[in-house]
Amino acid sequence: MSLVLGIESSCDETGVALVRAEGGATPTLLAHALHTQAAMHADYGGVVPELASRDHIRRVLPLTDRVLGEAGRARADIDVVAYTRGPGLAGALLVGAGVACALAAALAKPVLGVHHLEGHLLSPFLGSDPPEFPFIALLVSGGHTQLMRVDGVGRYTLLGETIDDAAGEAFDKSAKLLGLGYPGGPALGRLAEFGDDSAYNLPRPLLHSGNLDFSFAGLKTAVLTQARQLEGAPCELMRANLAASTQAAIVEVLVKKSLKALELTGLTRLVVAGGVGANHRLREQLNEACARRGVRVHYPELELCTDNGAMIALAAAMRIQAGAEAPRPDYAFDVKPRWALEMRAAA
Ligand code: KG4
Ligand code: ZN
C-alpha cells in the first residue's frame, strides 16, 4: 500500500490531499483540503502573483496537517510527496515544490513533480463514474482550452487548442465587463440563468474552421461593445440576457468542437475537466448531445473541477502505477511555469 500526498499551488488555490494507491487499482481519495485566495485577489480584479506566493506559504503546512488529521495518518505514513511542477505562476509553484521537497527530505521519502493539466484530465478517475482509456479530454480552465486524445497515462495527443484566450478567461473577462467581480465564471453562470440566451447574437469564432482550435478573444470584444451600451441603463434583465448569450456562445463552441473531436477519432468517451467543466449549461448541453450519439461523458466530482491537491496526488499515483515515472529520491527541484503536456497531432 502506498500513500501519496499531493500539493497544488500553481495559481490562487492551495490544495493538499492524501490518496491511497494499492496495486493496480484506481487510487482512492482519503482526504483533501483547499484554501482559495479568490477573496484576497478580488480587490485587484485578478491574481496578484506575489500575494499568491505569500499566501501559499501561510496555508500549505496547516492544510497538510488538516488532511493528515482527517485521514487519521501521521506525516511518517506518507510514502511519496507529489507537487505541481507546472505550468503556473513561478513564485506560487516554487512554494509548493519547495515545501514538498523539504517535507520529503525530512521524511526520507521520494518526491514527484506533476503536470497540472495531467491532474485535471485524470481527475474523473476519483469520481463515482470513472472513465476507461482511450477517451477525448476537453480541458477547460482559466489558462487552457484544449482537446486531447488520451490513450493511457502519459499518452496524450493534442488535437486542438485556443489560439488566444482560454474559455475560463472568456468567462472571467466577460463577467468583469458585466461588473461581476473576480473570478467571474461561476457568477456569470448564475446570472445567465435569469437571461435569454438568444437576446444577443454574439460571435462563435472558428466554429466552422474545420479544425479543433478555439478562439475567444473576439467574443470578449463583442461583449465589451454590448456592455458599453448597457452602461447608464442599469437593467438587470439586460445584463442577465448578455450573460446568458455570452455563456451560450462559449458553450456552443466547446460542445461542437468536442463532438468533432469524437467524430474524427471515432472514440466514444469524453472527459471534461478544468474549472469551466463546473458550468451547468456546458454539462447540460454536452450530456444531451453525447446521449444522442451514444457517447459517455465523465466529469470529476464538482468540488474537484477547479484546482485542488487531490488531482495532483492522483496523477502522481497513476504515473507511478503505470510505470510512466518513478518518484525521485533526491530533493533538487525546479518548476516549469510554461510546460506543454504533449506533442501536437500531425495535421
Ligand atoms: O481549473 P481552474 O480552477 O484553474 C486553472 O487551472 O485555470 O479554472 C478556473 C477557471 C476560471 O476562469 C473560472 O472562472 C472558471 O474556471 N469557472 C467557471 C465555473 N467555475 C469555474 N466558468 C464557468 N462556469 C462555472 N461554473
Ligand atoms: Zn487548473
Short mmCIF file of C-alpha atoms and ligand atoms in Angstrom, two decimals:
data_model
loop_
_atom_site.label_atom_id
_atom_site.label_comp_id
_atom_site.label_asym_id
_atom_site.label_seq_id
_atom_site.Cartn_x
_atom_site.Cartn_y
_atom_site.Cartn_z
CA MET A 1 0.00 0.00 0.00
CA SER A 2 1.20 3.43 -0.83
CA LEU A 3 0.08 6.83 0.46
CA VAL A 4 0.69 9.80 -1.83
CA LEU A 5 0.46 13.35 -0.52
CA GLY A 6 -0.33 15.90 -3.24
CA ILE A 7 0.34 19.65 -3.06
CA GLU A 8 -1.15 22.08 -5.58
CA SER A 9 -0.03 25.73 -5.62
CA SER A 10 0.10 26.78 -9.28
CA CYS A 11 -2.23 29.75 -9.08
CA ASP A 12 -4.64 31.08 -6.46
CA GLU A 13 -5.65 27.88 -4.70
CA THR A 14 -3.62 25.98 -2.13
CA GLY A 15 -4.71 22.36 -2.27
CA VAL A 16 -3.44 19.39 -0.30
CA ALA A 17 -4.69 15.80 -0.44
CA LEU A 18 -3.85 12.27 0.56
CA VAL A 19 -4.52 9.43 -1.89
CA ARG A 20 -4.13 5.69 -1.35
CA ALA A 21 -2.85 3.59 -4.24
CA GLU A 22 -2.99 -0.17 -3.82
CA GLY A 23 -1.55 -2.41 -6.51
CA GLY A 24 -3.02 -1.53 -9.88
CA ALA A 25 -6.41 -0.44 -8.51
CA THR A 26 -7.66 3.09 -9.18
CA PRO A 27 -6.37 5.24 -6.32
CA THR A 28 -8.83 6.43 -3.70
CA LEU A 29 -9.02 9.80 -2.02
CA LEU A 30 -8.60 9.66 1.76
CA ALA A 31 -8.86 13.39 2.50
CA HIS A 32 -8.33 16.74 0.85
CA ALA A 33 -8.34 20.38 1.89
CA LEU A 34 -8.35 23.59 -0.07
CA HIS A 35 -7.86 27.27 0.54
CA THR A 36 -8.96 29.62 -2.20
CA GLN A 37 -7.44 33.09 -2.42
CA ALA A 38 -10.29 34.45 -4.57
CA ALA A 39 -11.42 36.99 -1.95
CA MET A 40 -7.86 38.24 -1.50
CA HIS A 41 -7.39 38.89 -5.23
CA ALA A 42 -10.92 40.19 -5.84
CA ASP A 43 -9.99 43.80 -5.00
CA TYR A 44 -7.41 43.74 -7.78
CA GLY A 45 -9.66 42.15 -10.42
CA GLY A 46 -7.25 39.26 -10.97
CA VAL A 47 -4.49 37.21 -9.39
CA VAL A 48 -1.54 39.20 -7.96
CA PRO A 49 1.37 36.72 -8.21
CA GLU A 50 3.39 37.97 -5.22
CA LEU A 51 0.34 37.91 -2.92
CA ALA A 52 -0.48 34.42 -4.19
CA SER A 53 3.00 33.09 -3.32
CA ARG A 54 2.94 34.59 0.16
CA ASP A 55 -0.47 33.16 0.88
CA HIS A 56 0.56 29.67 -0.29
CA ILE A 57 3.41 29.85 2.25
CA ARG A 58 0.94 30.62 5.03
CA ARG A 59 -1.54 27.89 4.09
CA VAL A 60 0.31 24.83 2.90
CA LEU A 61 1.55 23.28 6.18
CA PRO A 62 -1.67 23.87 8.18
CA LEU A 63 -3.62 22.33 5.27
CA THR A 64 -1.24 19.35 5.24
CA ASP A 65 -1.79 18.77 8.95
CA ARG A 66 -5.55 19.06 8.46
CA VAL A 67 -5.54 16.47 5.67
CA LEU A 68 -3.41 14.03 7.69
CA GLY A 69 -5.67 14.57 10.72
CA GLU A 70 -8.81 13.90 8.70
CA ALA A 71 -7.30 10.76 7.21
CA GLY A 72 -6.09 9.62 10.64
CA ARG A 73 -2.48 9.41 9.44
CA ALA A 74 0.85 10.79 10.58
CA ARG A 75 3.47 12.51 8.42
CA ALA A 76 5.64 9.38 8.72
CA ASP A 77 2.90 7.35 6.98
CA ILE A 78 3.39 9.26 3.72
CA ASP A 79 5.16 7.16 1.06
CA VAL A 80 5.51 9.74 -1.76
CA VAL A 81 5.18 13.54 -1.81
CA ALA A 82 3.80 14.93 -5.09
CA TYR A 83 3.60 18.58 -6.12
CA THR A 84 2.58 20.66 -9.13
CA ARG A 85 5.75 21.34 -11.12
CA GLY A 86 3.96 23.50 -13.71
CA PRO A 87 2.52 25.21 -15.63
CA GLY A 88 1.53 28.18 -13.48
CA LEU A 89 2.91 31.20 -11.64
CA ALA A 90 6.63 30.69 -10.98
CA GLY A 91 6.61 32.00 -7.41
CA ALA A 92 3.48 30.11 -6.48
CA LEU A 93 4.85 26.86 -7.95
CA LEU A 94 8.12 27.33 -6.05
CA VAL A 95 6.27 27.38 -2.74
CA GLY A 96 4.59 24.01 -3.36
CA ALA A 97 7.71 22.45 -4.84
CA GLY A 98 9.93 23.76 -2.03
CA VAL A 99 7.64 22.60 0.74
CA ALA A 100 7.05 19.21 -0.91
CA CYS A 101 10.78 18.56 -1.32
CA ALA A 102 11.62 19.77 2.20
CA LEU A 103 8.90 17.58 3.69
CA ALA A 104 10.01 14.57 1.65
CA ALA A 105 13.66 15.15 2.63
CA ALA A 106 12.73 15.34 6.32
CA LEU A 107 10.79 12.07 5.99
CA ALA A 108 13.39 10.46 3.69
CA LYS A 109 10.62 9.70 1.18
CA PRO A 110 10.72 10.23 -2.62
CA VAL A 111 9.11 13.14 -4.49
CA LEU A 112 7.36 13.54 -7.83
CA GLY A 113 6.62 16.77 -9.73
CA VAL A 114 3.34 16.59 -11.66
CA HIS A 115 1.91 18.44 -14.66
CA HIS A 116 -1.10 20.49 -13.56
CA LEU A 117 -3.13 19.64 -16.67
CA GLU A 118 -2.45 15.94 -16.28
CA GLY A 119 -4.01 16.31 -12.83
CA HIS A 120 -7.10 17.91 -14.36
CA LEU A 121 -7.51 15.34 -17.10
CA LEU A 122 -7.13 12.35 -14.78
CA SER A 123 -9.35 13.88 -12.05
CA PRO A 124 -12.54 12.00 -13.15
CA PHE A 125 -10.82 8.78 -12.01
CA LEU A 126 -11.56 9.89 -8.44
CA GLY A 127 -15.27 10.26 -9.28
CA SER A 128 -18.19 7.89 -8.94
CA ASP A 129 -18.16 7.21 -12.70
CA PRO A 130 -14.50 6.80 -13.71
CA PRO A 131 -13.70 6.62 -17.45
CA GLU A 132 -11.78 3.97 -19.33
CA PHE A 133 -8.98 4.65 -21.81
CA PRO A 134 -8.99 5.76 -24.59
CA PHE A 135 -11.00 8.98 -24.39
CA ILE A 136 -11.17 12.54 -25.64
CA ALA A 137 -10.46 15.12 -22.94
CA LEU A 138 -11.87 18.62 -23.10
CA LEU A 139 -9.64 20.65 -20.79
CA VAL A 140 -11.24 23.97 -19.99
CA SER A 141 -9.58 26.06 -17.31
CA GLY A 142 -8.63 29.66 -16.66
CA GLY A 143 -5.40 29.28 -18.60
CA HIS A 144 -6.06 26.45 -21.08
CA THR A 145 -8.60 25.27 -23.60
CA GLN A 146 -7.52 22.04 -25.23
CA LEU A 147 -8.90 18.93 -26.84
CA MET A 148 -6.70 15.94 -26.23
CA ARG A 149 -6.71 12.31 -27.21
CA VAL A 150 -5.83 10.24 -24.15
CA ASP A 151 -4.74 6.64 -24.79
CA GLY A 152 -3.40 5.94 -21.32
CA VAL A 153 -1.42 7.52 -18.50
CA GLY A 154 1.22 9.72 -20.12
CA ARG A 155 -0.11 9.05 -23.63
CA TYR A 156 -1.60 12.38 -24.62
CA THR A 157 -2.02 13.80 -28.11
CA LEU A 158 -3.06 17.42 -28.52
CA LEU A 159 -5.82 17.69 -31.14
CA GLY A 160 -6.61 21.38 -30.85
CA GLU A 161 -6.33 24.35 -28.52
CA THR A 162 -7.15 28.02 -28.19
CA ILE A 163 -5.16 30.40 -30.32
CA ASP A 164 -5.81 33.30 -27.92
CA ASP A 165 -7.94 33.45 -24.74
CA ALA A 166 -8.90 30.36 -22.76
CA ALA A 167 -12.60 29.54 -22.19
CA GLY A 168 -12.25 30.39 -18.49
CA GLU A 169 -10.64 33.69 -19.43
CA ALA A 170 -13.58 34.44 -21.75
CA PHE A 171 -15.95 33.79 -18.84
CA ASP A 172 -13.85 35.87 -16.44
CA LYS A 173 -13.30 38.82 -18.78
CA SER A 174 -16.96 38.95 -19.83
CA ALA A 175 -18.00 38.74 -16.19
CA LYS A 176 -15.73 41.66 -15.38
CA LEU A 177 -17.37 43.72 -18.17
CA LEU A 178 -20.72 42.89 -16.58
CA GLY A 179 -19.45 44.09 -13.20
CA LEU A 180 -19.45 40.62 -11.67
CA GLY A 181 -16.01 40.70 -9.99
CA TYR A 182 -13.29 38.04 -9.95
CA PRO A 183 -13.33 35.13 -10.66
CA GLY A 184 -16.39 35.76 -12.75
CA GLY A 185 -17.09 32.37 -14.36
CA PRO A 186 -19.40 30.97 -11.68
CA ALA A 187 -21.08 34.38 -11.17
CA LEU A 188 -21.72 34.76 -14.90
CA GLY A 189 -23.21 31.26 -14.94
CA ARG A 190 -25.57 32.17 -12.11
CA LEU A 191 -26.69 35.47 -13.71
CA ALA A 192 -27.19 33.69 -17.05
CA GLU A 193 -29.90 31.51 -15.50
CA PHE A 194 -32.21 34.54 -15.45
CA GLY A 195 -31.49 35.63 -19.02
CA ASP A 196 -32.47 34.82 -22.58
CA ASP A 197 -29.54 33.22 -24.37
CA SER A 198 -30.73 34.34 -27.81
CA ALA A 199 -31.07 38.02 -26.85
CA TYR A 200 -27.67 38.89 -28.31
CA ASN A 201 -26.13 37.37 -31.39
CA LEU A 202 -22.51 37.02 -30.30
CA PRO A 203 -19.69 35.62 -32.46
CA ARG A 204 -18.67 31.95 -32.31
CA PRO A 205 -15.12 32.23 -33.71
CA LEU A 206 -13.64 29.22 -35.53
CA LEU A 207 -16.91 27.30 -35.10
CA HIS A 208 -16.75 26.14 -38.71
CA SER A 209 -12.98 26.25 -39.11
CA GLY A 210 -12.83 22.53 -39.83
CA ASN A 211 -10.09 22.03 -37.24
CA LEU A 212 -10.22 21.65 -33.47
CA ASP A 213 -8.74 25.01 -32.49
CA PHE A 214 -10.59 27.66 -30.49
CA SER A 215 -10.57 31.45 -30.35
CA PHE A 216 -12.35 33.53 -27.71
CA ALA A 217 -10.70 36.96 -27.96
CA GLY A 218 -13.29 38.27 -30.45
CA LEU A 219 -16.13 37.29 -28.16
CA LYS A 220 -14.72 39.47 -25.40
CA THR A 221 -14.63 42.47 -27.76
CA ALA A 222 -18.26 41.85 -28.79
CA VAL A 223 -19.32 41.61 -25.15
CA LEU A 224 -17.45 44.84 -24.44
CA THR A 225 -19.38 46.65 -27.18
CA GLN A 226 -22.72 45.41 -25.84
CA ALA A 227 -21.81 46.04 -22.20
CA ARG A 228 -20.95 49.66 -23.03
CA GLN A 229 -24.45 50.15 -24.38
CA LEU A 230 -25.86 48.90 -21.09
CA GLU A 231 -23.90 51.49 -19.11
CA GLY A 232 -26.15 54.22 -17.72
CA ALA A 233 -29.19 51.99 -18.22
CA PRO A 234 -28.67 49.52 -15.41
CA CYS A 235 -31.29 46.98 -16.34
CA GLU A 236 -30.78 43.68 -14.52
CA LEU A 237 -32.65 41.71 -17.19
CA MET A 238 -30.48 43.06 -20.00
CA ARG A 239 -27.35 42.14 -18.06
CA ALA A 240 -28.76 38.67 -17.50
CA ASN A 241 -29.53 38.42 -21.23
CA LEU A 242 -25.97 39.40 -22.11
CA ALA A 243 -24.58 36.91 -19.58
CA ALA A 244 -26.81 34.14 -20.99
CA SER A 245 -25.86 34.97 -24.58
CA THR A 246 -22.14 35.00 -23.70
CA GLN A 247 -22.37 31.67 -21.94
CA ALA A 248 -24.32 30.21 -24.87
CA ALA A 249 -21.64 31.32 -27.34
CA ILE A 250 -18.79 29.79 -25.31
CA VAL A 251 -20.70 26.59 -24.62
CA GLU A 252 -21.80 26.09 -28.23
CA VAL A 253 -18.20 26.25 -29.45
CA LEU A 254 -16.96 23.88 -26.73
CA VAL A 255 -19.73 21.36 -27.44
CA LYS A 256 -19.40 21.43 -31.24
CA LYS A 257 -15.61 21.07 -31.15
CA SER A 258 -15.81 18.22 -28.63
CA LEU A 259 -18.27 16.39 -30.89
CA LYS A 260 -15.99 17.00 -33.85
CA ALA A 261 -13.03 15.50 -31.95
CA LEU A 262 -15.11 12.42 -31.12
CA GLU A 263 -16.22 12.11 -34.72
CA LEU A 264 -12.70 12.50 -36.15
CA THR A 265 -11.16 9.94 -33.78
CA GLY A 266 -14.12 7.55 -33.65
CA LEU A 267 -13.85 7.48 -29.84
CA THR A 268 -16.99 7.17 -27.73
CA ARG A 269 -15.87 8.55 -24.37
CA LEU A 270 -15.43 12.17 -23.37
CA VAL A 271 -13.84 13.53 -20.22
CA VAL A 272 -14.45 17.15 -19.27
CA ALA A 273 -12.04 18.69 -16.79
CA GLY A 274 -10.89 22.07 -15.51
CA GLY A 275 -12.80 24.89 -13.83
CA VAL A 276 -15.20 25.61 -16.71
CA GLY A 277 -16.27 21.96 -16.52
CA ALA A 278 -18.29 23.00 -13.46
CA ASN A 279 -20.57 25.12 -15.67
CA HIS A 280 -24.13 23.77 -15.58
CA ARG A 281 -25.07 24.83 -19.07
CA LEU A 282 -21.96 23.18 -20.54
CA ARG A 283 -22.76 19.93 -18.72
CA GLU A 284 -26.40 20.04 -19.79
CA GLN A 285 -25.59 20.61 -23.45
CA LEU A 286 -22.78 18.06 -23.54
CA ASN A 287 -24.90 15.44 -21.80
CA GLU A 288 -27.73 15.96 -24.30
CA ALA A 289 -25.53 15.97 -27.41
CA CYS A 290 -23.49 12.96 -26.27
CA ALA A 291 -26.53 10.92 -25.24
CA ARG A 292 -27.90 11.34 -28.77
CA ARG A 293 -24.64 9.95 -30.19
CA GLY A 294 -24.12 7.13 -27.72
CA VAL A 295 -21.09 8.87 -26.21
CA ARG A 296 -20.39 8.59 -22.48
CA VAL A 297 -19.34 11.78 -20.70
CA HIS A 298 -17.31 11.71 -17.50
CA TYR A 299 -16.77 14.62 -15.13
CA PRO A 300 -14.74 14.98 -11.99
CA GLU A 301 -16.76 15.46 -8.82
CA LEU A 302 -17.92 19.09 -8.82
CA GLU A 303 -15.55 20.08 -5.99
CA LEU A 304 -12.59 18.61 -7.94
CA CYS A 305 -13.32 20.53 -11.17
CA THR A 306 -11.34 23.55 -10.11
CA ASP A 307 -7.75 23.40 -8.83
CA ASN A 308 -7.14 21.00 -5.94
CA GLY A 309 -4.50 18.79 -4.37
CA ALA A 310 -6.41 15.54 -4.97
CA MET A 311 -5.79 15.59 -8.71
CA ILE A 312 -2.05 16.10 -8.14
CA ALA A 313 -1.79 13.19 -5.71
CA LEU A 314 -3.90 11.10 -8.11
CA ALA A 315 -1.80 11.92 -11.19
CA ALA A 316 1.39 11.05 -9.29
CA ALA A 317 -0.10 7.77 -8.05
CA MET A 318 -1.33 6.81 -11.53
CA ARG A 319 2.02 7.67 -13.14
CA ILE A 320 3.83 5.52 -10.62
CA GLN A 321 1.34 2.65 -11.03
CA ALA A 322 1.60 2.81 -14.83
CA GLY A 323 5.39 2.77 -14.67
CA ALA A 324 5.42 6.08 -16.55
CA GLU A 325 7.69 7.67 -13.95
CA ALA A 326 9.36 6.72 -10.68
CA PRO A 327 9.40 9.12 -7.73
CA ARG A 328 12.81 10.69 -7.15
CA PRO A 329 14.94 10.01 -4.08
CA ASP A 330 16.73 13.37 -4.46
CA TYR A 331 15.38 16.76 -3.50
CA ALA A 332 16.76 19.24 -6.01
CA PHE A 333 13.80 20.78 -7.79
CA ASP A 334 12.81 23.19 -10.50
CA VAL A 335 9.44 24.48 -11.65
CA LYS A 336 8.09 24.87 -15.17
CA PRO A 337 5.84 27.94 -15.44
CA ARG A 338 5.34 27.10 -19.13
CA TRP A 339 5.17 23.41 -19.88
CA ALA A 340 3.48 21.51 -22.72
CA LEU A 341 1.85 18.23 -21.75
CA GLU A 342 2.08 16.51 -25.10
CA MET A 343 3.02 16.52 -28.75
CA ARG A 344 0.65 18.09 -31.24
CA ALA A 345 -1.04 15.56 -33.55
CA ALA A 346 0.12 15.68 -37.15
CA ALA A 347 -2.42 17.65 -39.19
O1 KG4 B 1 -9.09 24.81 -13.49
P1 KG4 B 1 -9.21 26.11 -12.78
O2 KG4 B 1 -9.68 26.10 -11.36
O3 KG4 B 1 -7.87 26.90 -12.77
C1 KG4 B 1 -6.97 26.93 -13.78
O4 KG4 B 1 -6.16 25.96 -13.88
O5 KG4 B 1 -7.04 27.91 -14.55
O6 KG4 B 1 -10.20 27.01 -13.67
C2 KG4 B 1 -10.57 28.29 -13.28
C3 KG4 B 1 -11.49 28.86 -14.33
C4 KG4 B 1 -11.82 30.34 -14.09
O7 KG4 B 1 -11.68 31.02 -15.31
C5 KG4 B 1 -13.26 30.29 -13.61
O8 KG4 B 1 -13.98 31.47 -13.90
C6 KG4 B 1 -13.80 29.11 -14.39
O9 KG4 B 1 -12.75 28.17 -14.34
N1 KG4 B 1 -15.02 28.55 -13.78
C7 KG4 B 1 -16.22 28.58 -14.37
C8 KG4 B 1 -17.13 27.97 -13.46
N2 KG4 B 1 -16.43 27.59 -12.36
C9 KG4 B 1 -15.13 27.95 -12.57
N3 KG4 B 1 -16.62 29.06 -15.56
C10 KG4 B 1 -17.92 28.94 -15.88
N4 KG4 B 1 -18.85 28.40 -15.06
C11 KG4 B 1 -18.51 27.89 -13.85
N5 KG4 B 1 -19.43 27.34 -13.06
ZN ZN B 2 -6.27 24.26 -13.15
#
